Each structure stands twice: as structure tokens, then as C-alpha cells.
Short mmCIF file of C-alpha atoms in Angstrom, two decimals:
data_model
loop_
_atom_site.label_atom_id
_atom_site.label_comp_id
_atom_site.label_asym_id
_atom_site.label_seq_id
_atom_site.Cartn_x
_atom_site.Cartn_y
_atom_site.Cartn_z
CA MET A 230 8.52 33.46 10.43
CA PHE A 231 10.14 30.72 8.37
CA GLU A 232 12.07 31.30 5.17
CA ASN A 233 10.88 27.99 3.72
CA TYR A 234 9.20 24.73 4.71
CA SER A 235 12.51 22.94 5.10
CA GLU A 236 13.20 25.06 8.19
CA VAL A 237 9.95 23.76 9.70
CA VAL A 238 11.11 20.21 9.07
CA VAL A 239 14.49 20.77 10.73
CA LEU A 240 13.05 22.44 13.83
CA LEU A 241 10.31 19.85 14.35
CA VAL A 242 12.81 17.02 14.13
CA LYS A 243 14.89 18.87 16.75
CA ALA A 244 11.75 19.31 18.86
CA LEU A 245 11.15 15.56 18.75
CA GLN A 246 14.68 15.07 20.05
CA GLN A 247 14.29 17.88 22.60
CA GLU A 248 17.23 19.82 21.16
CA LEU A 249 15.63 23.20 20.41
CA THR A 250 17.39 26.39 21.48
CA VAL A 251 15.39 29.16 23.16
CA GLU A 252 15.25 31.11 19.88
CA GLU A 253 14.11 28.03 17.98
CA GLU A 254 11.42 27.29 20.55
CA GLU A 255 10.03 30.76 20.00
CA LYS A 256 9.92 30.22 16.24
CA VAL A 257 8.06 26.95 16.63
CA ARG A 258 5.61 28.55 19.10
CA ALA A 259 4.88 31.39 16.66
CA TRP A 260 4.34 28.91 13.84
CA ARG A 261 1.92 26.88 15.97
CA GLU A 262 -0.09 29.99 16.83
CA ALA A 263 -0.30 31.13 13.22
CA CYS A 264 -3.28 28.87 12.49
CA GLU A 265 -5.30 26.02 13.95
CA GLU A 266 -4.11 23.63 11.24
CA ASN A 267 -0.47 24.08 12.31
CA GLU A 268 -1.32 23.48 15.97
CA ALA A 269 -3.40 20.36 15.22
CA LEU A 270 -0.70 18.81 13.07
CA TYR A 271 2.00 19.71 15.58
CA ALA A 272 0.07 17.96 18.36
CA LYS A 273 -0.40 14.88 16.25
CA VAL A 274 3.16 14.40 15.03
CA MET A 275 4.59 15.09 18.47
CA SER A 276 2.43 12.43 20.10
CA PHE A 277 3.93 9.12 21.16
CA GLU A 278 1.06 7.28 19.43
CA PHE A 279 1.91 8.84 16.07
CA VAL A 280 5.62 8.04 16.29
CA LYS A 281 4.85 4.51 17.46
CA MET A 282 2.43 4.05 14.55
CA LYS A 283 4.97 5.22 11.95
CA THR A 284 7.66 3.01 13.48
CA GLU A 285 5.41 -0.03 13.32
CA GLN A 286 4.46 0.77 9.73
CA ARG A 287 8.12 0.84 8.73
CA GLU A 288 8.89 -2.41 10.55
CA ARG A 289 5.94 -4.17 8.91
CA ALA A 290 7.06 -2.96 5.51
CA ASN A 291 10.55 -4.31 6.15
CA SER A 292 9.49 -7.72 7.41
CA ASP A 293 6.04 -8.73 6.19
CA ASP A 294 5.48 -7.33 2.72
CA ALA A 295 6.42 -10.21 0.41
CA TYR A 296 6.21 -8.12 -2.73
CA MET A 297 8.61 -5.56 -1.36
CA GLN A 298 10.98 -8.34 -0.40
CA VAL A 299 10.99 -9.50 -4.03
CA LYS A 300 11.87 -5.99 -5.12
CA LYS A 301 14.71 -5.70 -2.65
CA ARG A 302 16.20 -9.05 -3.72
CA CYS A 303 16.00 -8.12 -7.37
CA ARG A 304 18.41 -5.25 -7.96
CA ARG A 305 16.99 -2.59 -5.69
CA ARG A 306 19.54 -3.41 -2.99
CA LEU A 307 18.11 -0.98 -0.52
CA GLN A 308 19.61 -1.43 2.90
CA VAL A 309 16.90 -2.03 5.51
CA ARG A 310 16.83 0.73 8.08
CA ARG A 311 16.37 -0.55 11.62
CA TRP A 312 15.08 2.05 14.03
CA ARG A 313 16.66 1.36 17.40
CA ASN A 314 14.23 3.36 19.48
CA VAL A 315 11.34 5.77 19.29
CA SER A 316 13.58 8.84 19.44
CA VAL A 317 15.64 7.76 16.41
CA ALA A 318 12.46 6.78 14.57
CA ALA A 319 10.89 10.16 15.25
CA ALA A 320 13.93 11.98 13.90
CA SER A 321 13.63 9.98 10.68
CA ILE A 322 10.10 11.15 9.87
CA LEU A 323 9.98 14.04 7.42
CA LEU A 324 7.09 16.48 7.83
CA PHE A 325 5.77 18.78 5.15
CA PHE A 326 2.93 21.27 5.48
CA GLY A 327 0.80 22.35 2.51
CA GLY A 328 3.71 22.65 0.07
CA TRP A 329 6.92 21.16 -1.26
CA PHE A 330 10.38 22.48 -1.94
CA TYR A 331 11.99 20.25 -4.56
CA SER A 332 13.81 22.31 -7.16
CA GLU A 333 13.58 21.66 -10.88
CA THR A 334 17.11 20.29 -10.71
CA ASN A 335 16.03 17.69 -8.15
CA LEU A 336 13.03 16.73 -10.25
CA LEU A 337 15.19 16.05 -13.26
CA SER A 338 17.96 14.22 -11.46
CA ASN A 339 15.78 12.09 -9.18
CA PHE A 340 13.79 10.73 -12.10
CA ASP A 341 16.96 9.40 -13.70
CA ASN A 342 16.78 6.26 -11.58
CA VAL A 343 16.90 3.60 -14.27
CA THR A 344 20.61 2.99 -14.44
CA GLU A 345 22.83 1.39 -17.02
CA LYS A 346 26.07 -0.08 -15.77
CA ASP A 347 28.36 -2.24 -17.87
CA SER A 348 25.57 -2.47 -20.50
CA GLU A 349 23.26 -3.98 -17.89
CA ILE A 350 19.61 -2.90 -18.08
CA ILE A 351 17.81 -2.90 -14.74
CA VAL A 352 14.68 -1.31 -13.28
CA SER A 353 14.42 0.89 -10.23
CA GLY A 354 10.85 0.01 -9.24
CA SER A 355 8.76 2.43 -7.18
CA LYS A 356 8.97 6.00 -8.45
CA ALA A 357 6.52 8.69 -9.45
CA GLU A 358 6.00 12.41 -9.83
CA LEU A 359 3.13 13.99 -7.88
CA ILE A 360 1.78 17.27 -9.25
CA LEU A 361 -0.38 19.08 -6.70
CA SER A 362 -3.45 21.13 -7.60
CA GLY A 363 -1.48 24.34 -7.05
CA GLY A 364 1.25 23.29 -9.47
CA GLU A 365 3.85 22.18 -6.90
CA ARG A 366 5.77 19.07 -7.94
CA MET A 367 7.43 16.38 -5.90
CA ILE A 368 9.34 13.20 -6.60
CA LEU A 369 8.22 10.05 -4.79
CA GLY A 370 9.86 6.65 -4.71
CA LYS A 371 12.70 4.54 -3.44
CA GLY A 372 14.97 5.95 -0.79
CA GLN A 373 12.25 8.24 0.54
CA LEU A 374 11.53 8.35 4.26
CA ASP A 375 7.95 8.43 5.49
CA SER A 376 6.38 11.87 5.12
CA VAL A 377 3.14 13.53 6.21
CA TRP A 378 1.72 16.89 5.21
CA MET A 379 -1.60 18.72 4.86
CA HIS A 380 -3.12 19.47 1.45
CA GLU A 381 -6.56 20.96 0.80
CA GLY A 382 -7.66 19.90 4.29
CA MET A 383 -6.56 16.28 3.78
CA GLU A 384 -3.73 14.60 5.66
CA VAL A 385 -1.35 13.05 3.14
CA HIS A 386 1.12 10.25 3.95
CA SER A 387 3.81 9.10 1.53
CA THR A 388 6.20 6.16 1.65
CA GLU A 389 8.58 4.61 -0.85
CA ASP A 390 5.80 2.94 -2.83
CA ARG A 391 2.53 4.65 -1.90
CA VAL A 392 0.87 8.00 -1.21
CA SER A 393 -2.33 8.00 0.89
CA TYR A 394 -5.00 10.62 1.58
CA VAL A 395 -6.69 10.62 4.99
CA GLY A 396 -9.72 12.72 5.90
CA GLU A 397 -12.87 12.57 7.98
CA ARG A 398 -15.24 12.93 5.02
CA PRO A 399 -14.14 12.05 1.47
CA CYS A 400 -17.20 13.54 -0.22
CA GLY A 401 -18.83 16.95 0.03
CA LYS A 402 -22.18 17.39 1.75
CA GLU A 403 -25.30 16.77 -0.32
CA GLY A 404 -26.56 19.89 -2.07
CA GLN A 405 -23.40 21.87 -1.41
CA PRO A 406 -21.10 22.46 -4.39
CA VAL A 407 -17.49 21.43 -3.94
CA GLU A 408 -14.68 23.00 -5.94
CA LEU A 409 -12.63 19.99 -6.90
CA GLN A 410 -8.86 20.28 -6.58
CA TYR A 411 -7.08 17.73 -8.78
CA ASN A 412 -3.71 16.13 -8.21
CA ILE A 413 -1.83 14.15 -10.85
CA LEU A 414 0.25 11.06 -10.07
CA ARG A 415 2.57 10.33 -12.98
CA VAL A 416 4.65 7.13 -13.22
CA PRO A 417 7.49 7.07 -15.80
CA ARG A 418 8.76 4.15 -17.86
CA GLY A 419 10.47 1.61 -15.65
CA GLY A 420 8.45 2.57 -12.57
CA GLU A 421 5.31 1.79 -10.61
CA TYR A 422 3.53 3.47 -7.71
CA SER A 423 0.27 3.33 -5.73
CA VAL A 424 -2.17 5.85 -4.30
CA VAL A 425 -4.91 5.48 -1.69
CA LEU A 426 -7.57 8.04 -2.53
CA GLY A 427 -9.62 10.01 -0.02
CA ASP A 428 -12.41 7.41 -0.05
CA GLY A 429 -10.01 4.53 0.67
CA THR A 430 -9.83 3.26 -2.92
CA LEU A 431 -6.44 1.77 -3.82
CA VAL A 432 -5.01 2.40 -7.30
CA CYS A 433 -1.75 0.73 -8.41
CA LEU A 434 -0.25 2.40 -11.47
CA ASN A 435 1.92 0.55 -13.95
CA SER A 436 4.87 2.06 -15.80
CA GLU A 437 4.27 5.00 -18.16
CA SER A 438 0.87 5.72 -16.58
CA GLU A 439 -0.91 8.70 -15.07
CA LEU A 440 -3.88 9.21 -12.73
CA ARG A 441 -5.68 12.53 -12.33
CA TYR A 442 -7.86 12.55 -9.22
CA PRO A 443 -9.54 15.03 -6.85
CA VAL A 444 -8.12 15.53 -3.38
CA ARG A 445 -11.73 15.33 -2.14
CA PHE A 446 -14.61 13.88 -4.15
CA ASP A 447 -17.84 15.79 -4.72
CA SER A 448 -21.31 14.70 -3.60
CA GLU A 449 -22.37 13.08 -6.88
CA GLU A 450 -19.75 10.61 -8.02
CA ARG A 451 -16.12 9.66 -7.48
CA LYS A 452 -14.47 10.28 -10.84
CA VAL A 453 -10.81 9.82 -11.80
CA PHE A 454 -8.99 10.01 -15.13
CA LEU A 455 -6.47 7.35 -16.20
CA ARG A 456 -3.82 7.21 -18.89
CA GLY A 457 -1.93 3.94 -19.24
CA GLU A 458 -2.62 1.02 -16.91
CA GLY A 459 -4.00 0.81 -13.40
CA PHE A 460 -5.26 -1.83 -10.96
CA PHE A 461 -8.20 -0.65 -8.86
CA GLU A 462 -9.57 -1.87 -5.52
CA VAL A 463 -12.60 0.38 -5.10
CA THR A 464 -14.14 1.15 -1.71
CA GLU A 465 -17.85 0.35 -1.75
CA ASP A 466 -20.15 3.38 -1.57
CA PRO A 467 -23.49 2.85 -3.40
CA GLU A 468 -24.47 6.51 -3.00
CA HIS A 469 -21.33 7.72 -4.76
CA PRO A 470 -20.54 5.57 -7.85
CA PHE A 471 -16.86 5.31 -8.78
CA VAL A 472 -16.03 6.28 -12.37
CA VAL A 473 -12.82 5.82 -14.35
CA GLU A 474 -12.44 7.71 -17.61
CA VAL A 475 -9.69 6.47 -19.92
CA GLU A 476 -9.25 7.48 -23.56
CA ASN A 477 -12.79 7.31 -25.04
CA ALA A 478 -14.14 4.83 -22.46
CA ARG A 479 -16.04 5.23 -19.20
CA ILE A 480 -16.06 2.59 -16.45
CA GLU A 481 -18.68 2.78 -13.69
CA VAL A 482 -18.47 0.73 -10.50
CA LEU A 483 -19.92 0.63 -6.98
CA GLY A 484 -17.28 -1.46 -5.23
CA THR A 485 -15.02 -3.85 -7.08
CA THR A 486 -11.53 -4.96 -8.17
CA PHE A 487 -10.46 -4.60 -11.78
CA ASN A 488 -7.61 -3.76 -14.15
CA VAL A 489 -7.72 -1.11 -16.86
CA CYS A 490 -5.17 -0.92 -19.68
CA GLY A 491 -5.57 2.10 -21.94
CA TYR A 492 -2.22 3.09 -23.43
CA ALA A 493 -2.74 5.50 -26.31
CA ALA A 494 -0.17 3.70 -28.46
CA GLU A 495 -2.16 0.46 -28.28
CA GLU A 496 -5.33 2.18 -29.55
CA ARG A 497 -7.73 0.23 -27.34
CA VAL A 498 -9.02 0.16 -23.79
CA VAL A 499 -9.09 -3.22 -22.03
CA THR A 500 -10.97 -3.67 -18.75
CA THR A 501 -10.57 -6.97 -16.89
CA LEU A 502 -12.87 -7.65 -13.93
CA VAL A 503 -11.63 -9.56 -10.88
CA GLU A 504 -14.47 -8.97 -8.41
CA GLY A 505 -17.82 -7.17 -8.40
CA MET A 506 -19.47 -5.66 -11.46
CA VAL A 507 -18.68 -2.77 -13.79
CA ARG A 508 -20.24 -1.06 -16.78
CA LEU A 509 -17.87 -0.27 -19.64
CA SER A 510 -19.25 2.39 -21.97
CA SER A 511 -18.33 4.17 -25.18
CA GLU A 512 -20.19 7.05 -26.78
CA SER A 513 -22.81 4.71 -28.28
CA GLN A 514 -22.50 1.33 -26.52
CA SER A 515 -22.13 -0.24 -23.10
CA VAL A 516 -21.58 -3.71 -21.65
CA ILE A 517 -21.85 -5.11 -18.13
CA LEU A 518 -18.84 -7.12 -16.96
CA VAL A 519 -18.90 -9.80 -14.27
CA PRO A 520 -15.85 -11.56 -12.76
CA ASN A 521 -13.55 -13.28 -15.27
CA GLU A 522 -14.88 -11.16 -18.13
CA GLN A 523 -12.99 -8.61 -20.17
CA GLY A 524 -14.35 -5.69 -22.14
CA VAL A 525 -12.43 -4.25 -25.10
CA LEU A 526 -13.10 -0.92 -26.77
CA ASP A 527 -11.07 -0.60 -29.98
CA LYS A 528 -9.94 2.51 -31.84
CA ASP A 529 -12.99 2.35 -34.13
CA GLY A 530 -15.40 2.46 -31.19
CA HIS A 531 -16.38 -1.22 -31.31
CA LEU A 532 -17.11 -2.64 -27.86
CA THR A 533 -16.88 -6.37 -27.14
CA LYS A 534 -16.59 -8.65 -24.12
CA VAL A 535 -15.14 -12.14 -23.64
CA GLU A 536 -14.40 -14.60 -20.85
CA VAL A 537 -10.73 -14.63 -19.86
CA ASP A 538 -8.23 -16.02 -17.41
CA VAL A 539 -7.81 -12.97 -15.19
CA PHE A 540 -4.33 -13.77 -13.86
CA PRO A 541 -2.20 -12.78 -16.89
CA HIS A 542 -3.87 -9.36 -16.93
CA VAL A 543 -3.28 -8.54 -13.25
CA ALA A 544 0.01 -10.41 -12.67
CA TRP A 545 2.06 -7.23 -13.16
CA GLN A 546 0.67 -5.97 -9.87
CA LYS A 547 2.05 -9.11 -8.17
CA GLY A 548 5.54 -8.76 -9.60
CA GLN A 549 5.18 -10.95 -12.70
CA LEU A 550 4.91 -10.60 -16.46
CA VAL A 551 2.60 -13.33 -17.76
CA PHE A 552 1.81 -13.96 -21.43
CA ARG A 553 -0.50 -16.54 -22.99
CA GLN A 554 -0.07 -17.00 -26.76
CA GLN A 555 0.71 -13.33 -27.29
CA PRO A 556 2.47 -12.05 -30.42
CA LEU A 557 6.04 -11.03 -29.74
CA GLU A 558 5.24 -7.44 -30.75
CA ARG A 559 2.75 -7.21 -27.85
CA VAL A 560 5.22 -8.86 -25.45
CA MET A 561 7.94 -6.37 -26.34
CA GLN A 562 5.54 -3.44 -25.86
CA VAL A 563 5.13 -4.51 -22.24
CA VAL A 564 8.82 -5.30 -21.73
CA SER A 565 9.99 -2.01 -23.27
CA ARG A 566 7.78 0.07 -20.97
CA TRP A 567 8.90 -1.74 -17.85
CA TYR A 568 12.64 -1.78 -18.62
CA ASP A 569 12.57 1.59 -20.39
CA VAL A 570 14.18 0.35 -23.59
CA GLU A 571 13.48 0.83 -27.28
CA VAL A 572 12.71 -2.20 -29.45
CA VAL A 573 13.46 -2.41 -33.17
CA PHE A 574 12.14 -5.37 -35.20
CA ARG A 575 14.25 -6.06 -38.27
CA SER A 576 11.71 -8.60 -39.44
CA GLU A 577 7.93 -8.16 -39.74
CA LYS A 578 7.55 -11.92 -39.41
CA ALA A 579 9.19 -11.84 -35.97
CA LYS A 580 6.47 -9.54 -34.64
CA LYS A 581 3.85 -12.25 -35.13
CA ILE A 582 5.69 -15.10 -33.37
CA SER A 583 3.51 -16.43 -30.53
CA PHE A 584 4.94 -16.44 -27.02
CA THR A 585 3.72 -18.08 -23.81
CA GLY A 586 5.61 -17.75 -20.55
CA ASN A 587 5.93 -16.30 -17.04
CA MET A 588 8.71 -13.89 -16.15
CA ARG A 589 9.58 -12.27 -12.84
CA ARG A 590 9.14 -8.53 -13.21
CA TYR A 591 12.37 -7.71 -11.38
CA ASP A 592 14.62 -10.19 -13.17
CA ASP A 593 17.74 -8.92 -14.90
CA PHE A 594 16.99 -7.91 -18.46
CA GLU A 595 19.44 -10.49 -19.78
CA GLN A 596 17.34 -13.25 -18.18
CA ILE A 597 14.26 -11.89 -19.93
CA VAL A 598 16.11 -11.90 -23.24
CA ARG A 599 17.30 -15.49 -22.76
CA MET A 600 13.72 -16.61 -22.14
CA LEU A 601 12.44 -14.80 -25.21
CA GLU A 602 15.19 -16.29 -27.37
CA LYS A 603 13.83 -19.72 -26.48
CA THR A 604 10.95 -19.01 -28.87
CA GLY A 605 13.52 -20.07 -31.47
CA GLY A 606 14.77 -18.57 -34.68
CA LEU A 607 15.47 -15.13 -33.23
CA ILE A 608 18.53 -13.14 -32.19
CA PHE A 609 18.34 -10.28 -29.67
CA ASN A 610 21.15 -7.73 -29.97
CA ILE A 611 21.42 -5.18 -27.14
CA GLU A 612 23.09 -1.88 -27.99
CA GLY A 613 22.83 0.56 -25.11
CA ARG A 614 19.10 0.82 -24.37
CA THR A 615 17.98 -0.34 -27.81
CA ILE A 616 17.05 -3.97 -28.55
CA TYR A 617 17.34 -5.20 -32.14
CA ILE A 618 15.39 -8.36 -32.99
CA THR A 619 16.37 -10.29 -36.11
CA GLU A 620 15.78 -13.76 -37.52
CA LYS A 621 18.60 -16.28 -37.54
#
């Protein structure tokens, strides 16, 4: 019927604009009759309500989202697309059905978004790789138009900075086994991206992070697997506890907001609670966290909790890098991941210098360096994408 999914996209866009030939109309009709899922999705995306909804979503993103405005001012330089009418808006919506058709060449080239021009180090912001349960891969991020497709019975929407799963029932029926199909959302160095899971839970992933999650949750618990750092806003559902597994730690919640940082290189898992209550567990210990508390599980399995100022630990999700009396080595770990650079200390003493300060996450790298040099006694030399730090 169709040689590939891209032909479906082209013909449905033409259908929205009422430009199908007789032969093309027949192809679309045959595709619609092939299965109920095709017909249901066709009816939805062809409806005025759907097109109006997607248009309004784009307009809100362009005018009301303050965080996105910060990104656009700070080096992303994406020209705002204004949709003049519903017909033009409809033609701009890409539709995908149960699969993807990026080639390996596209995957490699599209991920090379952190650019270096005239020795200037900048970040590209929203970007991620989505690996579907069947092994298909797609690149998400800046420059992408709104898309919608069906996957494992769930309706999936993707935009420049977020992918969302929509379904009537996020969990399987009690007593009936559900074969979980896992997707993986992988964010490279220099990027960030968000996902709304099937139960409505929002997860914002920081750079060099990965989330493995089921398309639909089972009837017992809602479990996901994290590598790196993520900010969670969990949808309350007392009958289906939400669980995050990261490194050798397990975090159990019912409905709450928290940040988890578990980069393998840092050899510890740090959970910072904003709202609600969570249980942080290791193989032999567990602690209950309440708002403004932080649990730390170190590489030796020791579990502790302390009271903290939450803001520095969640500020990355609001477009800032905030440090409070942190050693420069820790500061540069964060900076290197976000700007995708390598850092070489030519002095062990420099690693221990304490730094306190707030930096805008989308500032030019040179501005970040100038602020760090204010700690005194240090010289930052930039050679390509490597930063050498020496004492004066």
C-alpha cells in the first residue's frame, strides 16, 4: 500500500489541504480501511478541533513559556513560526504511525548540534534520542515540528522540548499480567529534554542522562530506571506507587516533586525532596525524606540525610546553575556536562577552591569562565573544547 511511513505523512498533509489526486485518495482510503487504529487516528488528526488544539499549543509555546524565551534569547536563535491560518498550521503537523524512518546517517548528524564557531562554545538546549521498544530510533529536539503517532496503543505527541504519552488507562487491569514494553529517552551532553509518562508524571532530564520507562505501567507499581539526573513531578496514585531505580538506590513515592542525581562518575545518588514524601533505600538501609531534606547514598552503601536549601539542587530545571560553597572540581563536573567540554586541572589545589555563585544556564561559555576566574588565583585556558585550569 505504502512504501514507507513518509508517504503516509505526505498524503495526509495533502489531504488536510484538500490537494489529493484521485489515485492518492484511493491510497489513503485503503490505508484507513486496513485497521481500526488507522481510521481512528485519521479521524482525529483531520478534525478541526485537533488542528485548532495543536495551533494553540504552538502559539502558547511561542508567547507564554518564559523558560523557552530564555533559551531563544541565549544562542538558540530559532525563528518563531507564525501560523497564519488553520490550513497552514495543519500542513505543518507531522504525523507518524507506529514507527519511524530516520536513517543512521540522520541520527549521527542530528546529534551533532553543539557547535563550535570561532572558538566559541555554546549549547544547543533541547535534544534527545528516543529508542522505542522495538528498536526504532528517533532524534528529538530543536527545529522539530509537532508530531503525533501511535505506539503500543498509546498516542504519543512530541515537540521541540517534550514527548508525551496519552492513553485512556495508564495501568493494566488488576489480576491481568501486562507485558511491559520499555522505551529509552537518552539526553546527550549539552542537552536536556522532558517526557510526560502514560500516568501524567513529568520527568525533566538533565544533560548526559537516560530514562528507561514502560509505555504502559503494570497493575502493581509504576517503575522507571534513571541514569544521570532527573527532576520528577509525580502524578498521585496511592494504589500504584511510583518507583525510581538509579544505580544501587530505590526511591518510592506516591505523589511528589523531587530531584535525583545519580551520575555513575560521581559515585553517589543524591535525592532532594521539594514536595511530598519519599523513601530512599539501599540494599540494607532506608530513610524517609520530607520537604527540604536530601538523602545521599555513597559508593560504599552508606545512607544519610540532611536538611538543605532545595533551590541550588533544582535550579538547573529553571535555567540556572547555582552553587553554594562547592569545590571547583564539582562545579566543573556540572559545567563540563552542560557545555560538552573536557576539563583538565593542572593543579590539585585548584580542585578544592570553594565557589559560590549563580550562573544563567544559557550564557556564553566565556561569561561562565569570567565568573569562575573571579574566584581568584586561577587561569582558564580554552583550547578547542578542552579547558585547562592552572594557578597564577
